[in-house]
């Protein structure tokens, strides 16, 4: 797919971007999600390169596209029956110009190098937007935790960290959670790191338990932050969340705390989903029940529907976007909201879409939403609250301090407003008022590019 520049720029500038994209396609064939993430960023950068020829001369785009380091390793482990499994582990240390590499670990059977690179690439700009001094990285494994016992997950995590420990550290690379990696996995990973290295190095992982170096409000941060970002987009349009009908996809960490904050702000959230289907709850999602099903029982959304009674119905397969909503908050996985879903959301009168997940909206869907003047918050801005509070966790660890929930939540709110305003004002400066995709890509890129320029040929 050729680049379709979002903003006008001279042909020679667009040629630089087109050549960079072609090089990625040639050198990294078969990495569809990575190509998609690169495509989306490059489409925004024309006017920046035109205004600042020094960036093109220094081959900043070409350099940013190339990860600083890519690590792949074998993860052997034994299941409860003694059978041996061999998974693949990844860590892509993408860009360290602004601080230690920072980004989550994803455990899901679909994980491959292209997925980790797309996530790591997005993370560079997301982390830059937080302004908190963190570089971009991502990792994970094709291990599937679904249906595995705690002991099996522990053995897997121990094997994974036995290799990963030689590459990470509080001043080097700081992983955290993502799909399939939550409090349980972070605990096992931290335990093995400490055992192998004999170091109490709290800042080497974030999302830790509150008893051993975790931050208040980290569990809530991504979902809360996405709703805060959505509230800011609505505020610009003279609206708020009170009384709005909201659909959320997913039912994991991001989805649950998206629902919690949306409900606190008066919204009526009526859906959740997982890979088996979705639930519509006409009375609004019962969050205590959902948390119990997901966080305590590790159950499915169909179990929620069974326990909830008459107000909730489970739809096997299908997509949550068929349900009419004022606001849609995709919070499961990449490319879960496609062009036909976007067109239906528009027909049903959606006002705002904000990405809790990473790249959940396909490029065609983004265009349909933006052309219909739907406020659209791209993930690298809207879901940055998680990694922002991770950076606050690192600060607390460095100071051996523990801040209160309300302090962290207030800081999160300030950060999300600042990210919103940065994206809004950057887009406005480049003649694309209201286009948060352009604003996020340009503002994130400029920060990383300036740091790289200052640090010489790195
Ligand atoms: P969880 O593992 O807690 O939950 C993931 C949810 O998404 C589950 O409901 C899962 O359903 C569903 N899901 C995952 N993969 C698929 C798939 N291929 N098809 C359909 N449903 C799927 O992960 P998180 O909530 O942490 O992450 C959700 C999204 O948010 C991801 O895109 C992640 O990258 C992004 N994100 C997470 C942050 C964090 O701090 N955790 C920060 C910023 C972004 P099932 O159980 O059936 O697989
Ligand atoms: O996609 C993301 O921003 C995350 N999974 C959180 C990363 C982090 O380091 O907290």
Short mmCIF file of C-alpha atoms and ligand atoms in Angstrom, two decimals:
data_model
loop_
_atom_site.label_atom_id
_atom_site.label_comp_id
_atom_site.label_asym_id
_atom_site.label_seq_id
_atom_site.Cartn_x
_atom_site.Cartn_y
_atom_site.Cartn_z
CA UNK A 1 0.00 0.00 0.00
CA UNK A 2 1.67 3.30 -1.06
CA UNK A 3 1.81 6.09 1.51
CA UNK A 4 -1.18 8.42 1.44
CA UNK A 5 0.27 11.51 3.10
CA UNK A 6 -2.10 13.08 5.59
CA UNK A 7 -0.66 16.56 5.02
CA UNK A 8 0.81 18.26 1.95
CA UNK A 9 4.60 18.34 1.59
CA UNK A 10 7.07 18.89 -1.28
CA UNK A 11 7.58 15.87 -3.58
CA UNK A 12 11.24 15.42 -2.56
CA UNK A 13 10.19 15.13 1.10
CA UNK A 14 7.47 12.64 0.31
CA UNK A 15 10.01 10.68 -1.75
CA UNK A 16 12.25 10.32 1.34
CA UNK A 17 9.31 8.88 3.29
CA UNK A 18 8.27 6.60 0.45
CA UNK A 19 11.83 5.26 0.09
CA UNK A 20 12.07 4.63 3.83
CA UNK A 21 8.82 2.71 3.73
CA UNK A 22 9.90 0.66 0.71
CA UNK A 23 13.12 -0.24 2.49
CA UNK A 24 11.15 -1.54 5.48
CA UNK A 25 8.98 -3.67 3.20
CA UNK A 26 12.03 -5.13 1.51
CA UNK A 27 14.14 -5.75 4.61
CA UNK A 28 11.36 -6.97 6.88
CA UNK A 29 8.99 -8.91 4.63
CA UNK A 30 5.99 -10.62 6.14
CA UNK A 31 5.69 -8.34 9.17
CA UNK A 32 2.25 -6.95 8.31
CA UNK A 33 1.48 -5.27 11.64
CA UNK A 34 4.91 -3.65 11.73
CA UNK A 35 4.42 -2.32 8.20
CA UNK A 36 1.03 -0.95 9.23
CA UNK A 37 2.44 0.89 12.26
CA UNK A 38 5.30 2.36 10.20
CA UNK A 39 2.95 3.36 7.39
CA UNK A 40 0.72 5.27 9.81
CA UNK A 41 3.58 7.26 11.32
CA UNK A 42 5.31 8.06 8.02
CA UNK A 43 2.06 9.38 6.53
CA UNK A 44 2.14 12.15 9.15
CA UNK A 45 5.75 13.28 8.91
CA UNK A 46 5.93 15.16 5.58
CA UNK A 47 5.57 18.70 6.92
CA UNK A 48 8.09 18.13 9.73
CA UNK A 49 10.78 16.99 7.33
CA UNK A 50 9.94 19.85 4.98
CA UNK A 51 10.19 22.42 7.78
CA UNK A 52 13.38 20.89 9.18
CA UNK A 53 15.70 19.69 6.39
CA UNK A 54 18.35 18.84 9.01
CA UNK A 55 16.28 15.85 10.08
CA UNK A 56 16.23 14.37 6.58
CA UNK A 57 19.93 15.14 6.07
CA UNK A 58 20.73 13.27 9.27
CA UNK A 59 18.64 10.32 8.03
CA UNK A 60 16.53 10.52 11.18
CA UNK A 61 13.59 8.64 9.70
CA UNK A 62 15.79 5.80 8.51
CA UNK A 63 17.49 5.61 11.90
CA UNK A 64 14.25 5.70 13.90
CA UNK A 65 12.86 2.83 11.83
CA UNK A 66 15.75 0.52 12.73
CA UNK A 67 15.60 -1.03 16.23
CA UNK A 68 18.73 -0.50 18.32
CA UNK A 69 18.70 -4.19 19.29
CA UNK A 70 16.47 -7.23 18.72
CA UNK A 71 16.75 -10.22 21.01
CA UNK A 72 15.16 -13.62 20.32
CA UNK A 73 15.63 -16.63 22.53
CA UNK A 74 14.51 -20.17 23.34
CA UNK A 75 12.20 -20.65 26.33
CA UNK A 76 12.01 -24.33 27.29
CA UNK A 77 9.63 -25.37 30.09
CA UNK A 78 7.76 -28.38 31.42
CA UNK A 79 4.00 -28.65 31.92
CA UNK A 80 2.29 -30.33 34.88
CA UNK A 81 2.39 -33.70 33.12
CA UNK A 82 6.13 -33.44 32.59
CA UNK A 83 5.83 -32.75 28.86
CA UNK A 84 8.46 -30.39 27.46
CA UNK A 85 7.47 -27.27 25.48
CA UNK A 86 9.67 -24.88 23.57
CA UNK A 87 8.45 -21.30 23.15
CA UNK A 88 10.13 -18.31 21.63
CA UNK A 89 10.99 -15.19 23.64
CA UNK A 90 11.46 -11.69 22.26
CA UNK A 91 12.69 -8.32 23.42
CA UNK A 92 13.07 -5.48 20.93
CA UNK A 93 15.04 -2.58 22.41
CA UNK A 94 13.85 -0.11 19.87
CA UNK A 95 15.01 3.36 20.85
CA UNK A 96 16.84 4.53 23.97
CA UNK A 97 17.40 8.19 23.12
CA UNK A 98 14.99 9.48 25.77
CA UNK A 99 15.69 6.99 28.56
CA UNK A 100 15.88 3.27 29.37
CA UNK A 101 13.91 1.11 26.95
CA UNK A 102 10.41 0.81 28.38
CA UNK A 103 7.44 -1.27 27.33
CA UNK A 104 5.40 -4.32 28.14
CA UNK A 105 5.69 -8.06 27.61
CA UNK A 106 2.92 -9.84 25.73
CA UNK A 107 2.24 -13.56 26.16
CA UNK A 108 -0.13 -14.68 23.40
CA UNK A 109 0.08 -17.41 20.75
CA UNK A 110 0.02 -14.79 17.96
CA UNK A 111 3.24 -13.09 19.16
CA UNK A 112 6.04 -13.03 16.59
CA UNK A 113 8.84 -10.63 15.73
CA UNK A 114 6.59 -8.42 13.55
CA UNK A 115 4.05 -8.01 16.36
CA UNK A 116 6.75 -7.12 18.89
CA UNK A 117 8.29 -4.63 16.45
CA UNK A 118 4.96 -2.92 15.76
CA UNK A 119 4.36 -2.60 19.49
CA UNK A 120 7.92 -1.42 20.14
CA UNK A 121 7.75 1.13 17.35
CA UNK A 122 4.48 2.60 18.68
CA UNK A 123 5.96 2.62 22.17
CA UNK A 124 8.81 4.97 21.14
CA UNK A 125 6.40 7.79 20.30
CA UNK A 126 3.93 7.01 23.09
CA UNK A 127 6.69 7.15 25.67
CA UNK A 128 8.05 10.36 24.15
CA UNK A 129 4.60 11.94 24.49
CA UNK A 130 4.55 11.25 28.24
CA UNK A 131 7.58 13.51 28.66
CA UNK A 132 8.86 11.24 31.45
CA UNK A 133 12.26 10.21 30.11
CA UNK A 134 11.60 6.70 28.82
CA UNK A 135 12.80 5.03 25.62
CA UNK A 136 10.76 2.51 23.63
CA UNK A 137 10.84 -1.28 23.73
CA UNK A 138 8.56 -4.30 23.77
CA UNK A 139 8.80 -8.03 24.25
CA UNK A 140 6.95 -11.21 24.89
CA UNK A 141 6.45 -14.76 23.82
CA UNK A 142 4.15 -16.99 21.80
CA UNK A 143 3.32 -18.78 25.08
CA UNK A 144 -0.44 -19.05 25.72
CA UNK A 145 -1.31 -18.70 29.42
CA UNK A 146 -4.99 -19.61 28.84
CA UNK A 147 -5.84 -22.86 30.61
CA UNK A 148 -2.39 -23.19 32.20
CA UNK A 149 -2.04 -23.79 35.93
CA UNK A 150 -0.29 -21.24 38.17
CA UNK A 151 2.64 -23.66 38.45
CA UNK A 152 2.97 -23.92 34.68
CA UNK A 153 2.85 -20.13 34.30
CA UNK A 154 5.49 -19.82 37.02
CA UNK A 155 7.82 -22.32 35.37
CA UNK A 156 7.40 -20.56 32.05
CA UNK A 157 8.10 -17.12 33.59
CA UNK A 158 11.17 -18.45 35.38
CA UNK A 159 12.58 -19.91 32.18
CA UNK A 160 11.77 -16.72 30.25
CA UNK A 161 13.49 -14.50 32.84
CA UNK A 162 16.51 -16.80 33.14
CA UNK A 163 17.46 -15.56 29.66
CA UNK A 164 15.89 -12.10 29.69
CA UNK A 165 17.70 -11.06 32.90
CA UNK A 166 20.99 -10.62 31.08
CA UNK A 167 19.43 -7.97 28.80
CA UNK A 168 17.33 -5.87 31.21
CA UNK A 169 17.84 -3.73 34.30
CA UNK A 170 16.61 -0.52 35.86
CA UNK A 171 19.04 1.63 33.86
CA UNK A 172 18.84 -0.44 30.68
CA UNK A 173 15.44 -1.87 29.85
CA UNK A 174 12.35 -1.99 32.05
CA UNK A 175 9.57 -4.41 31.01
CA UNK A 176 5.98 -4.44 32.30
CA UNK A 177 2.69 -6.17 31.45
CA UNK A 178 0.62 -6.35 28.28
CA UNK A 179 -1.79 -9.01 26.95
CA UNK A 180 -1.40 -12.17 29.02
CA UNK A 181 1.01 -10.57 31.48
CA UNK A 182 -0.53 -9.18 34.66
CA UNK A 183 0.25 -9.08 38.38
CA UNK A 184 0.78 -12.85 38.64
CA UNK A 185 3.32 -13.00 35.81
CA UNK A 186 5.15 -9.84 36.93
CA UNK A 187 5.54 -11.44 40.38
CA UNK A 188 7.10 -14.62 38.99
CA UNK A 189 9.33 -12.65 36.62
CA UNK A 190 10.56 -10.33 39.38
CA UNK A 191 11.21 -13.24 41.73
CA UNK A 192 13.37 -15.01 39.18
CA UNK A 193 15.30 -11.82 38.32
CA UNK A 194 16.12 -11.25 41.97
CA UNK A 195 17.14 -14.87 42.47
CA UNK A 196 19.43 -15.02 39.45
CA UNK A 197 21.05 -11.61 39.88
CA UNK A 198 21.00 -11.39 43.69
CA UNK A 199 19.89 -7.76 43.38
CA UNK A 200 16.91 -5.98 44.89
CA UNK A 201 16.40 -3.79 41.88
CA UNK A 202 12.81 -2.68 42.16
CA UNK A 203 12.95 -0.42 39.10
CA UNK A 204 13.74 -3.27 36.69
CA UNK A 205 10.04 -4.14 36.17
CA UNK A 206 6.84 -2.16 36.60
CA UNK A 207 3.37 -3.29 37.54
CA UNK A 208 4.76 -4.87 40.71
CA UNK A 209 2.65 -5.75 43.77
CA UNK A 210 2.05 -3.00 46.30
CA UNK A 211 4.01 -4.84 49.01
CA UNK A 212 7.20 -5.00 46.98
CA UNK A 213 7.69 -1.77 45.08
CA UNK A 214 4.55 -1.40 42.97
CA UNK A 215 2.80 1.92 42.43
CA UNK A 216 -0.71 2.76 43.49
CA UNK A 217 -2.95 3.22 40.44
CA UNK A 218 -0.70 1.32 37.99
CA UNK A 219 -3.32 -1.41 37.59
CA UNK A 220 -5.94 1.21 36.81
CA UNK A 221 -3.73 3.59 34.82
CA UNK A 222 -4.23 2.55 31.19
CA UNK A 223 -8.00 2.36 31.34
CA UNK A 224 -8.34 5.45 33.55
CA UNK A 225 -5.97 7.35 31.29
CA UNK A 226 -7.90 6.47 28.15
CA UNK A 227 -11.13 7.74 29.67
CA UNK A 228 -9.37 10.92 30.84
CA UNK A 229 -8.09 11.45 27.30
CA UNK A 230 -11.59 10.84 25.90
CA UNK A 231 -13.02 13.35 28.38
CA UNK A 232 -10.51 15.95 27.14
CA UNK A 233 -11.46 15.33 23.49
CA UNK A 234 -15.13 15.70 24.41
CA UNK A 235 -14.45 18.84 26.43
CA UNK A 236 -13.02 20.52 23.32
CA UNK A 237 -16.38 19.82 21.70
CA UNK A 238 -18.40 21.12 24.63
CA UNK A 239 -19.42 17.67 25.88
CA UNK A 240 -18.63 15.26 28.70
CA UNK A 241 -19.09 11.59 29.53
CA UNK A 242 -22.12 12.00 31.76
CA UNK A 243 -25.07 10.00 30.42
CA UNK A 244 -23.21 8.76 27.32
CA UNK A 245 -23.67 5.19 26.12
CA UNK A 246 -20.26 3.53 25.90
CA UNK A 247 -19.14 0.27 24.30
CA UNK A 248 -15.88 -1.33 25.42
CA UNK A 249 -14.21 -4.35 23.81
CA UNK A 250 -11.98 -6.76 25.70
CA UNK A 251 -12.36 -7.77 29.33
CA UNK A 252 -8.79 -7.65 30.58
CA UNK A 253 -6.82 -5.07 32.51
CA UNK A 254 -7.41 -2.16 30.15
CA UNK A 255 -11.12 -2.89 29.59
CA UNK A 256 -11.96 -3.31 33.29
CA UNK A 257 -10.44 -0.01 34.40
CA UNK A 258 -11.79 1.81 31.37
CA UNK A 259 -15.24 0.75 32.51
CA UNK A 260 -14.51 1.78 36.11
CA UNK A 261 -13.46 5.33 35.21
CA UNK A 262 -16.21 5.78 32.59
CA UNK A 263 -18.80 4.76 35.18
CA UNK A 264 -17.28 7.14 37.74
CA UNK A 265 -17.79 9.94 35.20
CA UNK A 266 -21.44 9.02 34.73
CA UNK A 267 -21.31 6.98 31.51
CA UNK A 268 -23.40 3.89 30.89
CA UNK A 269 -21.04 1.12 29.74
CA UNK A 270 -22.98 -1.75 28.19
CA UNK A 271 -20.50 -4.18 26.61
CA UNK A 272 -17.43 -6.33 27.21
CA UNK A 273 -15.89 -9.03 25.02
CA UNK A 274 -13.20 -11.66 24.69
CA UNK A 275 -12.04 -13.89 21.86
CA UNK A 276 -15.17 -16.04 22.30
CA UNK A 277 -17.77 -13.30 21.84
CA UNK A 278 -19.33 -10.30 23.51
CA UNK A 279 -21.84 -9.41 26.19
CA UNK A 280 -24.45 -6.66 26.04
CA UNK A 281 -25.75 -5.69 29.46
CA UNK A 282 -28.73 -3.36 29.15
CA UNK A 283 -28.50 -2.33 32.82
CA UNK A 284 -24.82 -1.43 32.49
CA UNK A 285 -21.84 -3.65 33.30
CA UNK A 286 -21.76 -4.80 36.95
CA UNK A 287 -18.09 -4.13 37.58
CA UNK A 288 -17.81 -6.07 40.85
CA UNK A 289 -19.16 -9.14 39.09
CA UNK A 290 -16.89 -8.64 36.07
CA UNK A 291 -13.82 -8.24 38.28
CA UNK A 292 -14.73 -11.39 40.16
CA UNK A 293 -15.22 -13.41 36.97
CA UNK A 294 -12.04 -12.14 35.31
CA UNK A 295 -9.58 -11.34 38.10
CA UNK A 296 -10.51 -13.98 40.68
CA UNK A 297 -11.94 -16.89 38.65
CA UNK A 298 -9.96 -16.17 35.42
CA UNK A 299 -13.26 -16.87 33.63
CA UNK A 300 -14.86 -15.75 30.35
CA UNK A 301 -17.37 -13.03 29.53
CA UNK A 302 -19.92 -15.80 28.85
CA UNK A 303 -19.61 -16.69 32.58
CA UNK A 304 -20.40 -13.05 33.40
CA UNK A 305 -23.58 -13.25 31.29
CA UNK A 306 -24.60 -16.52 32.98
CA UNK A 307 -24.18 -15.04 36.44
CA UNK A 308 -25.66 -11.62 35.69
CA UNK A 309 -29.20 -12.70 34.86
CA UNK A 310 -31.80 -11.23 32.52
CA UNK A 311 -30.18 -7.88 31.70
CA UNK A 312 -27.14 -9.45 29.99
CA UNK A 313 -26.93 -11.52 26.83
CA UNK A 314 -23.87 -13.27 25.42
CA UNK A 315 -23.34 -13.20 21.66
CA UNK A 316 -20.99 -15.93 20.49
CA UNK A 317 -18.48 -14.62 17.91
CA UNK A 318 -19.65 -11.33 16.40
CA UNK A 319 -18.32 -7.91 17.24
CA UNK A 320 -19.16 -5.45 19.91
CA UNK A 321 -19.22 -2.58 17.38
CA UNK A 322 -22.63 -3.74 16.15
CA UNK A 323 -24.04 -2.28 19.37
CA UNK A 324 -24.95 1.43 18.96
CA UNK A 325 -22.89 3.77 21.13
CA UNK A 326 -22.02 7.43 21.67
CA UNK A 327 -18.45 6.47 22.53
CA UNK A 328 -16.51 3.34 21.55
CA UNK A 329 -13.35 2.33 23.43
CA UNK A 330 -11.54 -0.63 21.79
CA UNK A 331 -9.49 -2.28 24.54
CA UNK A 332 -8.65 -5.80 23.33
CA UNK A 333 -6.15 -6.12 20.48
CA UNK A 334 -4.85 -4.87 17.11
CA UNK A 335 -7.14 -4.50 14.08
CA UNK A 336 -10.30 -5.38 15.99
CA UNK A 337 -12.24 -2.39 14.58
CA UNK A 338 -12.32 -2.48 10.78
CA UNK A 339 -13.85 -0.31 8.05
CA UNK A 340 -17.28 -1.94 8.15
CA UNK A 341 -17.41 -1.60 11.94
CA UNK A 342 -16.37 2.05 11.69
CA UNK A 343 -19.03 2.75 9.05
CA UNK A 344 -21.68 1.17 11.27
CA UNK A 345 -20.53 3.11 14.32
CA UNK A 346 -20.81 6.32 12.28
CA UNK A 347 -24.29 5.39 11.05
CA UNK A 348 -25.26 4.77 14.67
CA UNK A 349 -24.08 8.24 15.67
CA UNK A 350 -20.77 7.60 17.47
CA UNK A 351 -19.09 10.82 18.69
CA UNK A 352 -15.72 9.60 19.95
CA UNK A 353 -13.44 6.57 19.59
CA UNK A 354 -10.29 6.25 21.70
CA UNK A 355 -7.83 3.39 21.49
CA UNK A 356 -7.19 1.67 24.83
CA UNK A 357 -5.56 -1.17 22.91
CA UNK A 358 -2.55 -0.73 20.61
CA UNK A 359 -3.58 -0.18 16.97
CA UNK A 360 -7.08 -1.68 17.35
CA UNK A 361 -8.49 0.48 14.54
CA UNK A 362 -7.49 -0.39 10.97
CA UNK A 363 -6.19 2.51 8.82
CA UNK A 364 -9.36 2.47 6.67
CA UNK A 365 -11.50 2.62 9.81
CA UNK A 366 -9.52 5.58 11.15
CA UNK A 367 -10.16 7.49 7.93
CA UNK A 368 -13.89 6.71 7.98
CA UNK A 369 -14.16 7.96 11.56
CA UNK A 370 -12.15 11.11 10.97
CA UNK A 371 -13.97 11.97 7.75
CA UNK A 372 -17.23 11.73 9.71
CA UNK A 373 -15.77 14.18 12.26
CA UNK A 374 -15.70 11.59 15.04
CA UNK A 375 -13.13 12.56 17.71
CA UNK A 376 -10.44 9.87 17.35
CA UNK A 377 -7.77 9.27 20.00
CA UNK A 378 -4.88 7.13 18.67
CA UNK A 379 -3.42 4.58 21.07
CA UNK A 380 0.01 6.15 21.33
CA UNK A 381 -1.66 9.13 22.98
CA UNK A 382 -4.87 7.74 24.48
CA UNK A 383 -3.44 4.64 26.17
CA UNK A 384 -0.19 6.26 27.33
CA UNK A 385 -1.46 6.42 30.92
CA UNK A 386 -0.24 2.89 31.64
CA UNK A 387 3.34 3.50 30.70
CA UNK A 388 3.20 6.97 32.28
CA UNK A 389 2.34 5.49 35.67
CA UNK A 390 5.03 2.86 35.05
CA UNK A 391 7.48 5.77 34.79
CA UNK A 392 6.05 7.15 38.05
CA UNK A 393 6.60 3.70 39.59
CA UNK A 394 10.26 3.89 38.49
CA UNK A 395 10.50 7.32 40.15
CA UNK A 396 9.07 6.00 43.39
CA UNK A 397 11.47 3.02 43.27
CA UNK A 398 14.46 5.31 42.71
CA UNK A 399 13.45 7.39 45.73
CA UNK A 400 12.32 4.35 47.79
CA UNK A 401 9.02 6.15 48.14
CA UNK A 402 5.37 5.11 47.93
CA UNK A 403 2.89 7.73 46.81
CA UNK A 404 -0.82 7.63 47.67
CA UNK A 405 -3.44 6.51 45.16
CA UNK A 406 -4.87 10.01 44.93
CA UNK A 407 -1.46 11.55 44.25
CA UNK A 408 -0.71 9.11 41.43
CA UNK A 409 -4.18 9.50 39.96
CA UNK A 410 -3.83 13.29 40.01
CA UNK A 411 -0.46 13.09 38.28
CA UNK A 412 -1.96 10.71 35.71
CA UNK A 413 -4.76 13.17 35.03
CA UNK A 414 -2.28 16.02 34.56
CA UNK A 415 -0.17 13.89 32.20
CA UNK A 416 -3.18 12.82 30.10
CA UNK A 417 -4.35 16.41 29.76
CA UNK A 418 -0.86 17.45 28.77
CA UNK A 419 -0.62 14.66 26.15
CA UNK A 420 -4.02 15.68 24.81
CA UNK A 421 -3.02 19.33 24.59
CA UNK A 422 0.34 18.53 23.00
CA UNK A 423 -1.35 16.45 20.28
CA UNK A 424 -4.07 19.04 19.75
CA UNK A 425 -1.70 22.00 19.54
CA UNK A 426 0.83 20.18 17.35
CA UNK A 427 -1.88 19.23 14.85
CA UNK A 428 -3.15 22.80 14.87
CA UNK A 429 0.38 24.13 14.26
CA UNK A 430 0.68 21.93 11.19
CA UNK A 431 -2.73 22.93 9.83
CA UNK A 432 -4.58 19.77 10.87
CA UNK A 433 -6.66 20.98 13.82
CA UNK A 434 -8.53 18.17 15.54
CA UNK A 435 -6.42 15.38 13.94
CA UNK A 436 -4.92 13.64 16.97
CA UNK A 437 -3.19 11.04 14.75
CA UNK A 438 -1.06 13.70 13.09
CA UNK A 439 -0.55 15.52 16.39
CA UNK A 440 0.63 12.40 18.25
CA UNK A 441 2.92 11.20 15.48
CA UNK A 442 4.59 14.56 14.89
CA UNK A 443 4.98 15.53 18.54
CA UNK A 444 6.35 12.09 19.48
CA UNK A 445 8.70 11.95 16.51
CA UNK A 446 10.09 15.44 17.07
CA UNK A 447 11.03 14.69 20.67
CA UNK A 448 12.85 11.49 19.78
CA UNK A 449 14.47 12.99 16.69
CA UNK A 450 15.77 16.00 18.62
CA UNK A 451 17.27 13.78 21.31
CA UNK A 452 18.93 11.61 18.66
CA UNK A 453 20.31 14.64 16.84
CA UNK A 454 21.81 15.98 20.06
CA UNK A 455 23.44 12.62 20.82
CA UNK A 456 25.36 12.39 17.55
CA UNK A 457 25.30 9.59 15.01
CA UNK A 458 23.53 6.95 17.10
P1 LIG B 1 -5.29 -8.59 28.99
O1 LIG B 1 -4.54 -9.83 28.72
O2 LIG B 1 -5.55 -8.20 30.40
O3 LIG B 1 -6.70 -8.64 28.25
C1 LIG B 1 -6.76 -8.80 26.88
C2 LIG B 1 -8.22 -8.85 26.45
O4 LIG B 1 -8.29 -8.76 25.04
C3 LIG B 1 -8.90 -10.15 26.83
O5 LIG B 1 -10.26 -9.90 27.03
C4 LIG B 1 -8.67 -11.01 25.59
O6 LIG B 1 -9.62 -12.04 25.41
C5 LIG B 1 -8.82 -9.97 24.51
N1 LIG B 1 -8.03 -10.38 23.35
C6 LIG B 1 -6.68 -10.51 23.29
N2 LIG B 1 -6.29 -10.94 22.09
C7 LIG B 1 -7.41 -11.09 21.39
C8 LIG B 1 -7.67 -11.50 20.07
N3 LIG B 1 -6.67 -11.84 19.23
N4 LIG B 1 -8.97 -11.51 19.65
C9 LIG B 1 -9.98 -11.16 20.50
N5 LIG B 1 -9.79 -10.77 21.76
C10 LIG B 1 -8.53 -10.72 22.19
O7 LIG B 1 -4.50 -7.43 28.22
P2 LIG B 1 -4.56 -5.85 28.45
O8 LIG B 1 -5.91 -5.44 28.87
O9 LIG B 1 -3.40 -5.48 29.27
O10 LIG B 1 -4.26 -5.33 26.98
C11 LIG B 1 -5.31 -5.02 26.03
C12 LIG B 1 -4.76 -4.09 24.97
O11 LIG B 1 -4.30 -2.88 25.58
C13 LIG B 1 -3.58 -4.61 24.16
O12 LIG B 1 -3.66 -4.11 22.85
C14 LIG B 1 -2.38 -3.98 24.86
O13 LIG B 1 -1.26 -3.90 24.00
C15 LIG B 1 -2.95 -2.62 25.18
N6 LIG B 1 -2.29 -1.87 26.26
C16 LIG B 1 -2.11 -2.41 27.49
C17 LIG B 1 -1.51 -1.65 28.48
C18 LIG B 1 -1.36 -2.17 29.87
O14 LIG B 1 -0.90 -1.40 30.72
N7 LIG B 1 -1.73 -3.39 30.18
C19 LIG B 1 -1.03 -0.29 28.22
C20 LIG B 1 -1.35 0.21 26.91
C21 LIG B 1 -1.95 -0.57 25.97
P3 LIG B 1 -9.15 -13.60 25.56
O15 LIG B 1 -8.95 -13.81 27.02
O16 LIG B 1 -10.26 -14.37 24.98
O17 LIG B 1 -7.87 -13.73 24.78
O1 LIG B 2 1.48 -0.79 25.56
C1 LIG B 2 1.84 -0.29 26.65
O2 LIG B 2 2.04 0.91 26.78
C2 LIG B 2 2.02 -1.21 27.79
N1 LIG B 2 1.75 -2.40 27.67
C3 LIG B 2 2.52 -0.68 29.11
C4 LIG B 2 4.01 -0.53 29.08
C5 LIG B 2 4.67 -0.22 30.40
O3 LIG B 2 5.90 -0.25 30.41
O4 LIG B 2 4.00 0.07 31.39
#
